[in-house]
Amino acid sequence: QVQLVESGGGSVQAGGSLRLSCAASGFTASSNCMAWFRQVPGKEREGVAKIYAGTYYTDSVKGRFTISRNNTGNAVYLQMSSLKPEDTAVYYCAARVGVCAPFSRAYFPYWGQGTQVTVSS
């Protein structure tokens, strides 16, 4: 049974940093697609970053966020720097077997419970 558990969310002032972690069990994060999504109330869940053979970032976080994973197999991270109030959201870890494309919520069968990130101005 696949389980994804996020941690590391919290409140920070604009310009600050946070590091999110996602611990995976029943799934090998190092050889499959892992991703971070985020969602604010009333909006669609959007893909933020993904990692498989390489990494991909949505335009709004390029140069500020870094996705990485633990090569022993079962963790993925999202280092977030220069945070902005518009980064405020619930952040979700997601996983799928094999490649990441397409980068859409519908193609990820496994999800964590989410962790709140709040950035104040």
GROMACS .gro file of C-alpha atoms in nm:
model
  121
    1GLN     CA    1   0.000   0.000   0.000
    2VAL     CA    2   0.142   0.336  -0.104
    3GLN     CA    3   0.155   0.608   0.157
    4LEU     CA    4   0.288   0.960   0.118
    5VAL     CA    5   0.334   1.177   0.425
    6GLU     CA    6   0.427   1.544   0.396
    7SER     CA    7   0.590   1.754   0.662
    8GLY     CA    8   0.763   2.090   0.692
    9GLY     CA    9   0.482   2.333   0.625
   10GLY     CA   10   0.425   2.638   0.838
   11SER     CA   11   0.410   3.015   0.847
   12VAL     CA   12   0.685   3.241   0.722
   13GLN     CA   13   0.728   3.602   0.622
   14ALA     CA   14   0.773   3.702   0.262
   15GLY     CA   15   1.129   3.645   0.151
   16GLY     CA   16   1.174   3.353   0.386
   17SER     CA   17   1.233   2.985   0.320
   18LEU     CA   18   1.074   2.653   0.400
   19ARG     CA   19   1.163   2.295   0.317
   20LEU     CA   20   0.888   2.044   0.261
   21SER     CA   21   0.950   1.672   0.293
   22CYS     CA   22   0.753   1.378   0.162
   23ALA     CA   23   0.817   1.033   0.300
   24ALA     CA   24   0.701   0.752   0.074
   25SER     CA   25   0.629   0.397   0.180
   26GLY     CA   26   0.524   0.113  -0.046
   27PHE     CA   27   0.669   0.309  -0.337
   28THR     CA   28   1.019   0.371  -0.466
   29ALA     CA   29   1.052   0.746  -0.502
   30SER     CA   30   1.395   0.724  -0.658
   31SER     CA   31   1.279   0.541  -0.971
   32ASN     CA   32   0.936   0.687  -1.036
   33CYS     CA   33   0.779   1.025  -1.086
   34MET     CA   34   0.739   1.240  -0.776
   35ALA     CA   35   0.576   1.580  -0.775
   36TRP     CA   36   0.453   1.866  -0.564
   37PHE     CA   37   0.119   2.032  -0.625
   38ARG     CA   38  -0.050   2.315  -0.439
   39GLN     CA   39  -0.405   2.433  -0.397
   40VAL     CA   40  -0.579   2.738  -0.259
   41PRO     CA   41  -0.951   2.742  -0.177
   42GLY     CA   42  -1.166   2.789  -0.484
   43LYS     CA   43  -0.888   2.717  -0.731
   44GLU     CA   44  -0.766   2.415  -0.920
   45ARG     CA   45  -0.480   2.213  -0.778
   46GLU     CA   46  -0.173   2.317  -0.975
   47GLY     CA   47   0.152   2.138  -1.040
   48VAL     CA   48   0.452   2.313  -0.890
   49ALA     CA   49   0.749   2.084  -0.950
   50LYS     CA   50   0.821   1.730  -1.058
   51ILE     CA   51   1.118   1.498  -1.075
   52TYR     CA   52   1.190   1.185  -1.269
   53ALA     CA   53   1.499   1.171  -1.490
   54GLY     CA   54   1.515   1.550  -1.465
   55THR     CA   55   1.323   1.826  -1.296
   56TYR     CA   56   1.050   2.060  -1.408
   57TYR     CA   57   0.904   2.371  -1.247
   58THR     CA   58   0.602   2.581  -1.316
   59ASP     CA   59   0.703   2.929  -1.427
   60SER     CA   60   0.593   3.106  -1.109
   61VAL     CA   61   0.844   2.916  -0.893
   62LYS     CA   62   1.143   2.884  -1.125
   63GLY     CA   63   1.461   3.004  -0.961
   64ARG     CA   64   1.300   2.998  -0.615
   65PHE     CA   65   1.198   2.635  -0.556
   66THR     CA   66   1.410   2.322  -0.586
   67ILE     CA   67   1.277   1.966  -0.593
   68SER     CA   68   1.509   1.685  -0.497
   69ARG     CA   69   1.493   1.332  -0.372
   70ASN     CA   70   1.673   1.096  -0.146
   71ASN     CA   71   1.868   0.844  -0.355
   72THR     CA   72   1.814   0.574  -0.098
   73GLY     CA   73   1.469   0.563  -0.234
   74ASN     CA   74   1.186   0.700  -0.035
   75ALA     CA   75   1.182   1.072   0.016
   76VAL     CA   76   1.132   1.381  -0.194
   77TYR     CA   77   1.184   1.740  -0.090
   78LEU     CA   78   1.079   2.086  -0.197
   79GLN     CA   79   1.313   2.365  -0.092
   80MET     CA   80   1.125   2.692  -0.118
   81SER     CA   81   1.311   3.022  -0.103
   82SER     CA   82   1.220   3.387  -0.160
   83LEU     CA   83   0.865   3.298  -0.067
   84LYS     CA   84   0.584   3.529  -0.168
   85PRO     CA   85   0.232   3.569  -0.026
   86GLU     CA   86   0.097   3.416  -0.346
   87ASP     CA   87   0.279   3.093  -0.257
   88THR     CA   88   0.033   3.047   0.028
   89ALA     CA   89  -0.148   2.717  -0.029
   90VAL     CA   90  -0.183   2.360   0.085
   91TYR     CA   91   0.105   2.169  -0.069
   92TYR     CA   92   0.060   1.807  -0.171
   93CYS     CA   93   0.310   1.538  -0.254
   94ALA     CA   94   0.206   1.313  -0.540
   95ALA     CA   95   0.345   1.006  -0.711
   96ARG     CA   96   0.292   0.794  -1.017
   97VAL     CA   97   0.466   0.491  -1.157
   98GLY     CA   98   0.709   0.568  -1.435
   99VAL     CA   99   0.745   0.898  -1.619
  100CYS     CA  100   0.595   1.229  -1.515
  101ALA     CA  101   0.425   1.338  -1.835
  102PRO     CA  102   0.162   1.465  -1.850
  103PHE     CA  103   0.195   1.687  -1.545
  104SER     CA  104  -0.168   1.684  -1.446
  105ARG     CA  105  -0.351   1.597  -1.129
  106ALA     CA  106  -0.554   1.330  -1.307
  107TYR     CA  107  -0.242   1.128  -1.386
  108PHE     CA  108  -0.122   1.095  -1.027
  109PRO     CA  109  -0.292   0.814  -0.837
  110TYR     CA  110  -0.108   0.859  -0.509
  111TRP     CA  111  -0.137   1.163  -0.282
  112GLY     CA  112  -0.035   1.279   0.059
  113GLN     CA  113  -0.267   1.455   0.299
  114GLY     CA  114  -0.120   1.799   0.233
  115THR     CA  115   0.067   2.051   0.442
  116GLN     CA  116  -0.023   2.418   0.483
  117VAL     CA  117   0.223   2.687   0.379
  118THR     CA  118   0.135   3.044   0.474
  119VAL     CA  119   0.345   3.339   0.362
  120SER     CA  120   0.269   3.676   0.516
  121SER     CA  121   0.363   4.011   0.368
   0.00000   0.00000   0.00000
